């Protein structure tokens, strides 16, 4: 095992109480402790017990593993890489309470270069903040990464819903609702209408919000509107192989593109059966070990309307 220090970078995920991402960015121990306590849901006292582990200079995976076990099973996964080794190391620790822990794994930061000066960024916790950010090593600009909004339409026509078969990756050849990233300068409603026009060449009207679905793991928020066709015309746009209307009982649940679409259509079919269409809010959490392209590797937390 490498004898050089392995500095630590905490997971940027707000929901993650069980994962570390250890990288090469050095952090002062006080910063580490301040950040670790809320992450581990500990007061400062239990962590003082671990000071002998000397977080600023962890040396081996066995010492890190020892720390995890000493915390009584609050973790289920640990990833780290050593600045002095060419290859990152991974290990898992299945704690006793890991089943109740959110299955969230730290994401790799996506901003590598400064958007102002082009300098390289590094992940640090800026003064006065609690999370790591991509900070420019040249000009010091802090780059904030926030969730993206995906907007789309569940188009109803003669008791059927309009689905598009994807002509692009990811999930090429799988069915989806017309939806995509919202653009600056448009409302969610305008974005959903635009995506439906682009993907299904369909003009819609009478939009009403049907579901908000948060996916913290990938930093996305879906807002899906129910809508009606302005005219009974639709055809595949440039991102679709084909477009088709499906009765609720014929929706191809085995070949839907994304977890968000599966969840939306499940809720829709249940509402139709119950004769009560309402607004839904829920959160999708990817299951531990599930790939991001596995549309069934997830759990859903529903917030029932009071
Ligand atoms: Zn810069």
PDB file of C-alpha atoms and ligand atoms in Angstrom:
ATOM      1  CA  UNK A   1       0.000   0.000   0.000  1.00  0.00           C
ATOM      2  CA  UNK A   2       1.146   3.475  -0.804  1.00  0.00           C
ATOM      3  CA  UNK A   3       2.951   5.185   2.034  1.00  0.00           C
ATOM      4  CA  UNK A   4       2.088   8.736   0.981  1.00  0.00           C
ATOM      5  CA  UNK A   5      -0.878  10.582   2.447  1.00  0.00           C
ATOM      6  CA  UNK A   6      -4.249  10.094   0.802  1.00  0.00           C
ATOM      7  CA  UNK A   7      -6.093  13.375   1.235  1.00  0.00           C
ATOM      8  CA  UNK A   8      -9.855  13.234   1.216  1.00  0.00           C
ATOM      9  CA  UNK A   9     -12.649  14.874  -0.717  1.00  0.00           C
ATOM     10  CA  UNK A  10     -16.159  14.498   0.585  1.00  0.00           C
ATOM     11  CA  UNK A  11     -19.069  13.516  -1.565  1.00  0.00           C
ATOM     12  CA  UNK A  12     -20.833  16.498  -3.091  1.00  0.00           C
ATOM     13  CA  UNK A  13     -24.228  14.852  -2.763  1.00  0.00           C
ATOM     14  CA  UNK A  14     -26.547  16.387  -0.199  1.00  0.00           C
ATOM     15  CA  UNK A  15     -28.338  13.101   0.374  1.00  0.00           C
ATOM     16  CA  UNK A  16     -25.241  11.015   0.806  1.00  0.00           C
ATOM     17  CA  UNK A  17     -24.582   9.955   4.363  1.00  0.00           C
ATOM     18  CA  UNK A  18     -22.835   6.765   3.445  1.00  0.00           C
ATOM     19  CA  UNK A  19     -20.215   7.435   0.822  1.00  0.00           C
ATOM     20  CA  UNK A  20     -16.862   9.089   0.583  1.00  0.00           C
ATOM     21  CA  UNK A  21     -15.022  10.039  -2.495  1.00  0.00           C
ATOM     22  CA  UNK A  22     -11.380  10.299  -1.633  1.00  0.00           C
ATOM     23  CA  UNK A  23      -9.283  12.256  -4.050  1.00  0.00           C
ATOM     24  CA  UNK A  24      -6.052  14.058  -4.227  1.00  0.00           C
ATOM     25  CA  UNK A  25      -7.166  17.427  -2.954  1.00  0.00           C
ATOM     26  CA  UNK A  26      -5.538  18.121   0.408  1.00  0.00           C
ATOM     27  CA  UNK A  27      -7.904  19.303   3.090  1.00  0.00           C
ATOM     28  CA  UNK A  28      -7.107  20.705   6.465  1.00  0.00           C
ATOM     29  CA  UNK A  29      -8.185  18.416   9.275  1.00  0.00           C
ATOM     30  CA  UNK A  30     -10.454  21.044  10.838  1.00  0.00           C
ATOM     31  CA  UNK A  31     -12.265  21.442   7.548  1.00  0.00           C
ATOM     32  CA  UNK A  32     -12.509  17.692   7.331  1.00  0.00           C
ATOM     33  CA  UNK A  33     -13.984  17.370  10.798  1.00  0.00           C
ATOM     34  CA  UNK A  34     -16.449  20.197  10.237  1.00  0.00           C
ATOM     35  CA  UNK A  35     -17.653  18.498   7.084  1.00  0.00           C
ATOM     36  CA  UNK A  36     -17.583  14.954   8.368  1.00  0.00           C
ATOM     37  CA  UNK A  37     -19.785  15.559  11.378  1.00  0.00           C
ATOM     38  CA  UNK A  38     -22.958  16.479   9.510  1.00  0.00           C
ATOM     39  CA  UNK A  39     -22.149  13.908   6.862  1.00  0.00           C
ATOM     40  CA  UNK A  40     -21.956  11.145   9.403  1.00  0.00           C
ATOM     41  CA  UNK A  41     -24.790  12.618  11.447  1.00  0.00           C
ATOM     42  CA  UNK A  42     -22.418  12.777  14.411  1.00  0.00           C
ATOM     43  CA  UNK A  43     -21.754  15.428  16.979  1.00  0.00           C
ATOM     44  CA  UNK A  44     -18.138  16.484  17.355  1.00  0.00           C
ATOM     45  CA  UNK A  45     -17.584  14.107  20.270  1.00  0.00           C
ATOM     46  CA  UNK A  46     -17.643  10.770  18.434  1.00  0.00           C
ATOM     47  CA  UNK A  47     -15.348  12.061  15.767  1.00  0.00           C
ATOM     48  CA  UNK A  48     -12.764  13.173  18.327  1.00  0.00           C
ATOM     49  CA  UNK A  49     -12.408   9.491  19.050  1.00  0.00           C
ATOM     50  CA  UNK A  50     -11.149   9.051  15.503  1.00  0.00           C
ATOM     51  CA  UNK A  51      -8.500  11.732  15.543  1.00  0.00           C
ATOM     52  CA  UNK A  52      -5.924   9.044  16.027  1.00  0.00           C
ATOM     53  CA  UNK A  53      -6.673   8.074  12.456  1.00  0.00           C
ATOM     54  CA  UNK A  54      -5.233  11.417  11.440  1.00  0.00           C
ATOM     55  CA  UNK A  55      -7.472  12.192   8.505  1.00  0.00           C
ATOM     56  CA  UNK A  56      -4.961  14.516   6.910  1.00  0.00           C
ATOM     57  CA  UNK A  57      -2.616  11.649   6.324  1.00  0.00           C
ATOM     58  CA  UNK A  58      -4.466   8.401   5.909  1.00  0.00           C
ATOM     59  CA  UNK A  59      -2.086   5.832   4.620  1.00  0.00           C
ATOM     60  CA  UNK A  60      -3.882   2.698   3.691  1.00  0.00           C
ATOM     61  CA  UNK A  61      -7.230   1.235   2.835  1.00  0.00           C
ATOM     62  CA  UNK A  62      -7.082  -0.914   5.972  1.00  0.00           C
ATOM     63  CA  UNK A  63      -6.934   2.182   8.180  1.00  0.00           C
ATOM     64  CA  UNK A  64      -9.860   3.715   6.348  1.00  0.00           C
ATOM     65  CA  UNK A  65     -11.772   0.472   6.604  1.00  0.00           C
ATOM     66  CA  UNK A  66     -11.019   0.367  10.320  1.00  0.00           C
ATOM     67  CA  UNK A  67     -12.498   3.819  10.667  1.00  0.00           C
ATOM     68  CA  UNK A  68     -15.642   2.804   8.795  1.00  0.00           C
ATOM     69  CA  UNK A  69     -16.165  -0.241  10.967  1.00  0.00           C
ATOM     70  CA  UNK A  70     -15.571   1.807  14.106  1.00  0.00           C
ATOM     71  CA  UNK A  71     -18.513   3.966  13.054  1.00  0.00           C
ATOM     72  CA  UNK A  72     -20.882   1.070  13.464  1.00  0.00           C
ATOM     73  CA  UNK A  73     -22.071   0.465   9.955  1.00  0.00           C
ATOM     74  CA  UNK A  74     -23.116   3.887   8.794  1.00  0.00           C
ATOM     75  CA  UNK A  75     -21.454   3.324   5.440  1.00  0.00           C
ATOM     76  CA  UNK A  76     -21.923   1.051   2.560  1.00  0.00           C
ATOM     77  CA  UNK A  77     -19.430   2.191   0.017  1.00  0.00           C
ATOM     78  CA  UNK A  78     -16.121   3.913  -0.154  1.00  0.00           C
ATOM     79  CA  UNK A  79     -14.177   5.019  -3.169  1.00  0.00           C
ATOM     80  CA  UNK A  80     -10.791   6.601  -3.125  1.00  0.00           C
ATOM     81  CA  UNK A  81      -7.844   7.185  -5.305  1.00  0.00           C
ATOM     82  CA  UNK A  82      -4.297   7.886  -4.297  1.00  0.00           C
ATOM     83  CA  UNK A  83      -2.464  10.771  -5.838  1.00  0.00           C
ATOM     84  CA  UNK A  84       0.682   8.686  -5.910  1.00  0.00           C
ATOM     85  CA  UNK A  85      -0.735   5.632  -7.587  1.00  0.00           C
ATOM     86  CA  UNK A  86      -1.801   5.480 -11.187  1.00  0.00           C
ATOM     87  CA  UNK A  87      -4.931   3.501 -10.471  1.00  0.00           C
ATOM     88  CA  UNK A  88      -7.790   4.285  -8.116  1.00  0.00           C
ATOM     89  CA  UNK A  89      -8.782   1.810  -5.434  1.00  0.00           C
ATOM     90  CA  UNK A  90     -12.253   0.730  -4.504  1.00  0.00           C
ATOM     91  CA  UNK A  91     -13.707  -1.213  -1.655  1.00  0.00           C
ATOM     92  CA  UNK A  92     -17.098  -1.783  -0.107  1.00  0.00           C
ATOM     93  CA  UNK A  93     -18.216  -2.033   3.450  1.00  0.00           C
ATOM     94  CA  UNK A  94     -21.675  -3.358   4.115  1.00  0.00           C
ATOM     95  CA  UNK A  95     -22.769  -1.909   7.400  1.00  0.00           C
ATOM     96  CA  UNK A  96     -25.635  -3.202   9.482  1.00  0.00           C
ATOM     97  CA  UNK A  97     -27.903  -0.299   8.679  1.00  0.00           C
ATOM     98  CA  UNK A  98     -26.893   0.152   5.078  1.00  0.00           C
ATOM     99  CA  UNK A  99     -30.272  -0.998   3.786  1.00  0.00           C
ATOM    100  CA  UNK A 100     -31.849   2.155   5.147  1.00  0.00           C
ATOM    101  CA  UNK A 101     -29.128   4.388   3.823  1.00  0.00           C
ATOM    102  CA  UNK A 102     -29.751   6.157   0.546  1.00  0.00           C
ATOM    103  CA  UNK A 103     -27.894   4.354  -2.197  1.00  0.00           C
ATOM    104  CA  UNK A 104     -26.035   7.342  -3.454  1.00  0.00           C
ATOM    105  CA  UNK A 105     -22.540   7.284  -4.815  1.00  0.00           C
ATOM    106  CA  UNK A 106     -20.450  10.376  -5.217  1.00  0.00           C
ATOM    107  CA  UNK A 107     -20.375  11.753  -8.721  1.00  0.00           C
ATOM    108  CA  UNK A 108     -17.182  12.717 -10.426  1.00  0.00           C
ATOM    109  CA  UNK A 109     -17.076  16.484 -10.814  1.00  0.00           C
ATOM    110  CA  UNK A 110     -17.753  17.440 -14.399  1.00  0.00           C
ATOM    111  CA  UNK A 111     -16.145  20.891 -14.483  1.00  0.00           C
ATOM    112  CA  UNK A 112     -12.438  20.408 -15.095  1.00  0.00           C
ATOM    113  CA  UNK A 113     -11.608  23.776 -16.607  1.00  0.00           C
ATOM    114  CA  UNK A 114     -12.558  27.313 -15.622  1.00  0.00           C
ATOM    115  CA  UNK A 115     -15.373  28.846 -17.653  1.00  0.00           C
ATOM    116  CA  UNK A 116     -13.804  32.311 -17.282  1.00  0.00           C
ATOM    117  CA  UNK A 117     -10.083  31.829 -17.924  1.00  0.00           C
ATOM    118  CA  UNK A 118      -9.736  28.203 -19.032  1.00  0.00           C
ATOM    119  CA  UNK A 119      -7.486  27.349 -16.086  1.00  0.00           C
ATOM    120  CA  UNK A 120      -7.648  23.934 -14.490  1.00  0.00           C
ATOM    121  CA  UNK A 121     -10.039  23.562 -11.567  1.00  0.00           C
ATOM    122  CA  UNK A 122      -9.630  21.583  -8.402  1.00  0.00           C
ATOM    123  CA  UNK A 123     -12.209  20.361  -5.928  1.00  0.00           C
ATOM    124  CA  UNK A 124     -12.017  22.218  -2.630  1.00  0.00           C
ATOM    125  CA  UNK A 125     -14.403  23.470   0.038  1.00  0.00           C
ATOM    126  CA  UNK A 126     -14.397  27.284  -0.285  1.00  0.00           C
ATOM    127  CA  UNK A 127     -14.280  29.336   2.912  1.00  0.00           C
ATOM    128  CA  UNK A 128     -17.674  29.561   4.549  1.00  0.00           C
ATOM    129  CA  UNK A 129     -19.131  26.668   2.573  1.00  0.00           C
ATOM    130  CA  UNK A 130     -19.779  23.054   3.439  1.00  0.00           C
ATOM    131  CA  UNK A 131     -19.396  21.376   0.050  1.00  0.00           C
ATOM    132  CA  UNK A 132     -16.638  20.820  -2.399  1.00  0.00           C
ATOM    133  CA  UNK A 133     -16.751  22.995  -5.511  1.00  0.00           C
ATOM    134  CA  UNK A 134     -14.718  23.173  -8.674  1.00  0.00           C
ATOM    135  CA  UNK A 135     -12.472  26.173  -7.991  1.00  0.00           C
ATOM    136  CA  UNK A 136     -10.180  27.642 -10.660  1.00  0.00           C
ATOM    137  CA  UNK A 137      -6.519  27.261  -9.759  1.00  0.00           C
ATOM    138  CA  UNK A 138      -5.706  30.422 -11.749  1.00  0.00           C
ATOM    139  CA  UNK A 139      -8.404  33.036 -11.094  1.00  0.00           C
ATOM    140  CA  UNK A 140     -10.172  31.476  -8.114  1.00  0.00           C
ATOM    141  CA  UNK A 141     -13.635  31.461  -9.695  1.00  0.00           C
ATOM    142  CA  UNK A 142     -15.990  29.047  -7.929  1.00  0.00           C
ATOM    143  CA  UNK A 143     -18.063  26.931 -10.321  1.00  0.00           C
ATOM    144  CA  UNK A 144     -21.404  25.794  -8.920  1.00  0.00           C
ATOM    145  CA  UNK A 145     -23.021  22.654 -10.299  1.00  0.00           C
ATOM    146  CA  UNK A 146     -26.753  22.462  -9.735  1.00  0.00           C
ATOM    147  CA  UNK A 147     -29.500  20.055 -10.811  1.00  0.00           C
ATOM    148  CA  UNK A 148     -30.946  20.330 -14.315  1.00  0.00           C
ATOM    149  CA  UNK A 149     -34.626  20.562 -15.135  1.00  0.00           C
ATOM    150  CA  UNK A 150     -36.087  18.104 -17.650  1.00  0.00           C
ATOM    151  CA  UNK A 151     -39.511  19.046 -18.993  1.00  0.00           C
ATOM    152  CA  UNK A 152     -41.878  16.998 -21.108  1.00  0.00           C
ATOM    153  CA  UNK A 153     -45.428  16.120 -22.027  1.00  0.00           C
ATOM    154  CA  UNK A 154     -47.681  13.167 -21.416  1.00  0.00           C
ATOM    155  CA  UNK A 155     -49.860  13.740 -24.485  1.00  0.00           C
ATOM    156  CA  UNK A 156     -53.348  12.206 -24.323  1.00  0.00           C
ATOM    157  CA  UNK A 157     -55.411  11.595 -27.438  1.00  0.00           C
ATOM    158  CA  UNK A 158     -58.582   9.495 -27.644  1.00  0.00           C
ATOM    159  CA  UNK A 159     -57.713   7.678 -24.419  1.00  0.00           C
ATOM    160  CA  UNK A 160     -54.181   6.905 -25.558  1.00  0.00           C
ATOM    161  CA  UNK A 161     -50.769   8.404 -24.755  1.00  0.00           C
ATOM    162  CA  UNK A 162     -48.106   9.468 -27.224  1.00  0.00           C
ATOM    163  CA  UNK A 163     -44.705   7.790 -26.950  1.00  0.00           C
ATOM    164  CA  UNK A 164     -41.544   8.293 -29.017  1.00  0.00           C
ATOM    165  CA  UNK A 165     -38.955   5.628 -29.808  1.00  0.00           C
ATOM    166  CA  UNK A 166     -35.512   7.118 -29.249  1.00  0.00           C
ATOM    167  CA  UNK A 167     -33.194   7.582 -32.203  1.00  0.00           C
ATOM    168  CA  UNK A 168     -30.319   8.754 -29.985  1.00  0.00           C
ATOM    169  CA  UNK A 169     -28.302   7.427 -27.088  1.00  0.00           C
ATOM    170  CA  UNK A 170     -28.727   6.795 -24.274  1.00  0.00           C
ATOM    171  CA  UNK A 171     -31.459   4.166 -24.560  1.00  0.00           C
ATOM    172  CA  UNK A 172     -31.536   4.088 -28.358  1.00  0.00           C
ATOM    173  CA  UNK A 173     -34.618   2.177 -29.547  1.00  0.00           C
ATOM    174  CA  UNK A 174     -36.490   2.495 -26.241  1.00  0.00           C
ATOM    175  CA  UNK A 175     -39.778   4.322 -25.785  1.00  0.00           C
ATOM    176  CA  UNK A 176     -40.073   7.607 -23.944  1.00  0.00           C
ATOM    177  CA  UNK A 177     -42.328  10.581 -23.426  1.00  0.00           C
ATOM    178  CA  UNK A 178     -41.272  13.626 -25.430  1.00  0.00           C
ATOM    179  CA  UNK A 179     -39.048  15.460 -22.935  1.00  0.00           C
ATOM    180  CA  UNK A 180     -35.712  17.211 -22.682  1.00  0.00           C
ATOM    181  CA  UNK A 181     -33.640  19.813 -20.879  1.00  0.00           C
ATOM    182  CA  UNK A 182     -35.252  23.166 -20.290  1.00  0.00           C
ATOM    183  CA  UNK A 183     -33.541  26.102 -21.994  1.00  0.00           C
ATOM    184  CA  UNK A 184     -32.638  29.489 -20.527  1.00  0.00           C
ATOM    185  CA  UNK A 185     -35.342  32.004 -21.400  1.00  0.00           C
ATOM    186  CA  UNK A 186     -38.301  29.641 -21.498  1.00  0.00           C
ATOM    187  CA  UNK A 187     -40.800  28.493 -18.906  1.00  0.00           C
ATOM    188  CA  UNK A 188     -41.179  24.825 -18.016  1.00  0.00           C
ATOM    189  CA  UNK A 189     -44.467  24.819 -19.898  1.00  0.00           C
ATOM    190  CA  UNK A 190     -42.874  26.340 -23.002  1.00  0.00           C
ATOM    191  CA  UNK A 191     -39.994  23.866 -22.778  1.00  0.00           C
ATOM    192  CA  UNK A 192     -42.330  20.877 -22.548  1.00  0.00           C
ATOM    193  CA  UNK A 193     -44.286  22.098 -25.588  1.00  0.00           C
ATOM    194  CA  UNK A 194     -41.071  22.707 -27.541  1.00  0.00           C
ATOM    195  CA  UNK A 195     -39.698  19.243 -26.771  1.00  0.00           C
ATOM    196  CA  UNK A 196     -42.960  17.663 -27.911  1.00  0.00           C
ATOM    197  CA  UNK A 197     -42.813  19.624 -31.165  1.00  0.00           C
ATOM    198  CA  UNK A 198     -39.156  18.647 -31.695  1.00  0.00           C
ATOM    199  CA  UNK A 199     -39.461  14.946 -30.880  1.00  0.00           C
ATOM    200  CA  UNK A 200     -42.974  14.164 -32.107  1.00  0.00           C
ATOM    201  CA  UNK A 201     -43.749  17.092 -34.466  1.00  0.00           C
ATOM    202  CA  UNK A 202     -46.866  17.520 -32.368  1.00  0.00           C
ATOM    203  CA  UNK A 203     -48.435  20.796 -31.307  1.00  0.00           C
ATOM    204  CA  UNK A 204     -49.987  20.595 -27.858  1.00  0.00           C
ATOM    205  CA  UNK A 205     -52.406  22.664 -25.776  1.00  0.00           C
ATOM    206  CA  UNK A 206     -54.160  22.548 -22.424  1.00  0.00           C
ATOM    207  CA  UNK A 207     -51.040  21.680 -20.470  1.00  0.00           C
ATOM    208  CA  UNK A 208     -51.401  20.916 -16.763  1.00  0.00           C
ATOM    209  CA  UNK A 209     -48.672  19.710 -14.366  1.00  0.00           C
ATOM    210  CA  UNK A 210     -48.848  15.957 -13.737  1.00  0.00           C
ATOM    211  CA  UNK A 211     -45.636  14.934 -11.975  1.00  0.00           C
ATOM    212  CA  UNK A 212     -42.439  16.274 -10.472  1.00  0.00           C
ATOM    213  CA  UNK A 213     -39.794  13.584 -10.118  1.00  0.00           C
ATOM    214  CA  UNK A 214     -36.477  14.328  -8.434  1.00  0.00           C
ATOM    215  CA  UNK A 215     -33.454  12.139  -9.196  1.00  0.00           C
ATOM    216  CA  UNK A 216     -30.765  13.375  -6.781  1.00  0.00           C
ATOM    217  CA  UNK A 217     -28.227  10.790  -7.895  1.00  0.00           C
ATOM    218  CA  UNK A 218     -27.883  12.356 -11.317  1.00  0.00           C
ATOM    219  CA  UNK A 219     -28.940  15.898 -10.409  1.00  0.00           C
ATOM    220  CA  UNK A 220     -32.120  15.995 -12.464  1.00  0.00           C
ATOM    221  CA  UNK A 221     -35.640  17.192 -11.787  1.00  0.00           C
ATOM    222  CA  UNK A 222     -38.397  16.057 -14.155  1.00  0.00           C
ATOM    223  CA  UNK A 223     -41.529  18.124 -14.606  1.00  0.00           C
ATOM    224  CA  UNK A 224     -44.093  16.334 -16.767  1.00  0.00           C
ATOM    225  CA  UNK A 225     -47.282  17.983 -18.037  1.00  0.00           C
ATOM    226  CA  UNK A 226     -50.427  16.329 -19.264  1.00  0.00           C
ATOM    227  CA  UNK A 227     -51.329  17.802 -22.636  1.00  0.00           C
ATOM    228  CA  UNK A 228     -53.675  17.404 -25.572  1.00  0.00           C
ATOM    229  CA  UNK A 229     -52.927  17.410 -29.281  1.00  0.00           C
ATOM    230  CA  UNK A 230     -53.927  20.667 -30.977  1.00  0.00           C
ATOM    231  CA  UNK A 231     -54.490  18.708 -34.193  1.00  0.00           C
ATOM    232  CA  UNK A 232     -54.400  14.903 -34.577  1.00  0.00           C
ATOM    233  CA  UNK A 233     -51.032  15.126 -36.313  1.00  0.00           C
ATOM    234  CA  UNK A 234     -47.685  13.795 -35.159  1.00  0.00           C
ATOM    235  CA  UNK A 235     -44.620  12.219 -36.722  1.00  0.00           C
ATOM    236  CA  UNK A 236     -41.100  11.361 -35.609  1.00  0.00           C
ATOM    237  CA  UNK A 237     -38.764  14.324 -35.174  1.00  0.00           C
ATOM    238  CA  UNK A 238     -35.011  14.141 -35.685  1.00  0.00           C
ATOM    239  CA  UNK A 239     -34.426  12.400 -32.346  1.00  0.00           C
ATOM    240  CA  UNK A 240     -37.180   9.783 -32.787  1.00  0.00           C
ATOM    241  CA  UNK A 241     -37.398   6.580 -34.823  1.00  0.00           C
ATOM    242  CA  UNK A 242     -41.179   6.505 -34.578  1.00  0.00           C
ATOM    243  CA  UNK A 243     -44.072   7.948 -32.593  1.00  0.00           C
ATOM    244  CA  UNK A 244     -47.143   6.018 -31.593  1.00  0.00           C
ATOM    245  CA  UNK A 245     -50.276   6.284 -29.461  1.00  0.00           C
ATOM    246  CA  UNK A 246     -50.666   3.568 -26.811  1.00  0.00           C
ATOM    247  CA  UNK A 247     -53.681   2.592 -24.750  1.00  0.00           C
ATOM    248  CA  UNK A 248     -52.791   2.527 -21.033  1.00  0.00           C
ATOM    249  CA  UNK A 249     -52.958  -1.283 -21.034  1.00  0.00           C
ATOM    250  CA  UNK A 250     -50.608  -1.490 -24.041  1.00  0.00           C
ATOM    251  CA  UNK A 251     -47.828   0.786 -22.780  1.00  0.00           C
ATOM    252  CA  UNK A 252     -44.539  -1.106 -23.402  1.00  0.00           C
ATOM    253  CA  UNK A 253     -43.245  -1.018 -19.818  1.00  0.00           C
ATOM    254  CA  UNK A 254     -40.510  -3.521 -20.691  1.00  0.00           C
ATOM    255  CA  UNK A 255     -38.977  -1.194 -23.239  1.00  0.00           C
ATOM    256  CA  UNK A 256     -39.215   2.249 -21.684  1.00  0.00           C
ATOM    257  CA  UNK A 257     -36.076   4.354 -21.777  1.00  0.00           C
ATOM    258  CA  UNK A 258     -35.721   5.806 -18.286  1.00  0.00           C
ATOM    259  CA  UNK A 259     -36.773   5.270 -14.690  1.00  0.00           C
ATOM    260  CA  UNK A 260     -38.502   8.664 -14.712  1.00  0.00           C
ATOM    261  CA  UNK A 261     -40.662   7.610 -17.661  1.00  0.00           C
ATOM    262  CA  UNK A 262     -41.522   4.256 -16.071  1.00  0.00           C
ATOM    263  CA  UNK A 263     -42.558   5.993 -12.845  1.00  0.00           C
ATOM    264  CA  UNK A 264     -44.573   8.678 -14.653  1.00  0.00           C
ATOM    265  CA  UNK A 265     -46.482   6.154 -16.730  1.00  0.00           C
ATOM    266  CA  UNK A 266     -47.081   3.818 -13.770  1.00  0.00           C
ATOM    267  CA  UNK A 267     -48.649   6.695 -11.852  1.00  0.00           C
ATOM    268  CA  UNK A 268     -50.681   7.662 -14.898  1.00  0.00           C
ATOM    269  CA  UNK A 269     -52.037   4.147 -15.435  1.00  0.00           C
ATOM    270  CA  UNK A 270     -52.973   3.868 -11.750  1.00  0.00           C
ATOM    271  CA  UNK A 271     -54.728   7.238 -11.880  1.00  0.00           C
ATOM    272  CA  UNK A 272     -56.641   6.200 -14.996  1.00  0.00           C
ATOM    273  CA  UNK A 273     -57.730   2.956 -13.332  1.00  0.00           C
ATOM    274  CA  UNK A 274     -58.824   4.879 -10.243  1.00  0.00           C
ATOM    275  CA  UNK A 275     -60.570   7.483 -12.370  1.00  0.00           C
ATOM    276  CA  UNK A 276     -58.707  10.207 -10.488  1.00  0.00           C
ATOM    277  CA  UNK A 277     -55.889  12.050 -12.262  1.00  0.00           C
ATOM    278  CA  UNK A 278     -53.868  14.105  -9.790  1.00  0.00           C
ATOM    279  CA  UNK A 279     -50.484  15.758  -9.370  1.00  0.00           C
ATOM    280  CA  UNK A 280     -47.636  13.573  -8.092  1.00  0.00           C
ATOM    281  CA  UNK A 281     -44.321  14.323  -6.431  1.00  0.00           C
ATOM    282  CA  UNK A 282     -41.741  11.620  -5.871  1.00  0.00           C
ATOM    283  CA  UNK A 283     -38.031  10.929  -5.640  1.00  0.00           C
ATOM    284  CA  UNK A 284     -36.154   8.219  -7.516  1.00  0.00           C
ATOM    285  CA  UNK A 285     -33.156   6.711  -5.746  1.00  0.00           C
ATOM    286  CA  UNK A 286     -30.886   4.461  -7.738  1.00  0.00           C
ATOM    287  CA  UNK A 287     -30.216   1.127  -6.047  1.00  0.00           C
ATOM    288  CA  UNK A 288     -26.721   0.346  -4.888  1.00  0.00           C
ATOM    289  CA  UNK A 289     -24.715  -1.172  -7.691  1.00  0.00           C
ATOM    290  CA  UNK A 290     -27.353  -0.424 -10.337  1.00  0.00           C
ATOM    291  CA  UNK A 291     -26.063   1.092 -13.516  1.00  0.00           C
ATOM    292  CA  UNK A 292     -27.396   4.478 -14.546  1.00  0.00           C
ATOM    293  CA  UNK A 293     -28.776   2.904 -17.706  1.00  0.00           C
ATOM    294  CA  UNK A 294     -30.748   0.240 -15.815  1.00  0.00           C
ATOM    295  CA  UNK A 295     -34.281   1.673 -15.810  1.00  0.00           C
ATOM    296  CA  UNK A 296     -35.354  -0.865 -13.178  1.00  0.00           C
ATOM    297  CA  UNK A 297     -32.463  -0.390 -10.760  1.00  0.00           C
ATOM    298  CA  UNK A 298     -34.238   2.130  -8.565  1.00  0.00           C
ATOM    299  CA  UNK A 299     -36.568   2.717  -5.626  1.00  0.00           C
ATOM    300  CA  UNK A 300     -39.234   5.405  -5.491  1.00  0.00           C
ATOM    301  CA  UNK A 301     -40.228   7.542  -2.511  1.00  0.00           C
ATOM    302  CA  UNK A 302     -43.719   8.896  -3.035  1.00  0.00           C
ATOM    303  CA  UNK A 303     -45.028  11.931  -1.223  1.00  0.00           C
ATOM    304  CA  UNK A 304     -48.759  11.373  -0.908  1.00  0.00           C
ATOM    305  CA  UNK A 305     -50.902  14.488  -1.160  1.00  0.00           C
ATOM    306  CA  UNK A 306     -52.283  15.356   2.269  1.00  0.00           C
TER     307      UNK A 306
HETATM  308 ZN1  LIG B   1     -10.250  30.876 -13.919  1.00  0.00          ZN
END
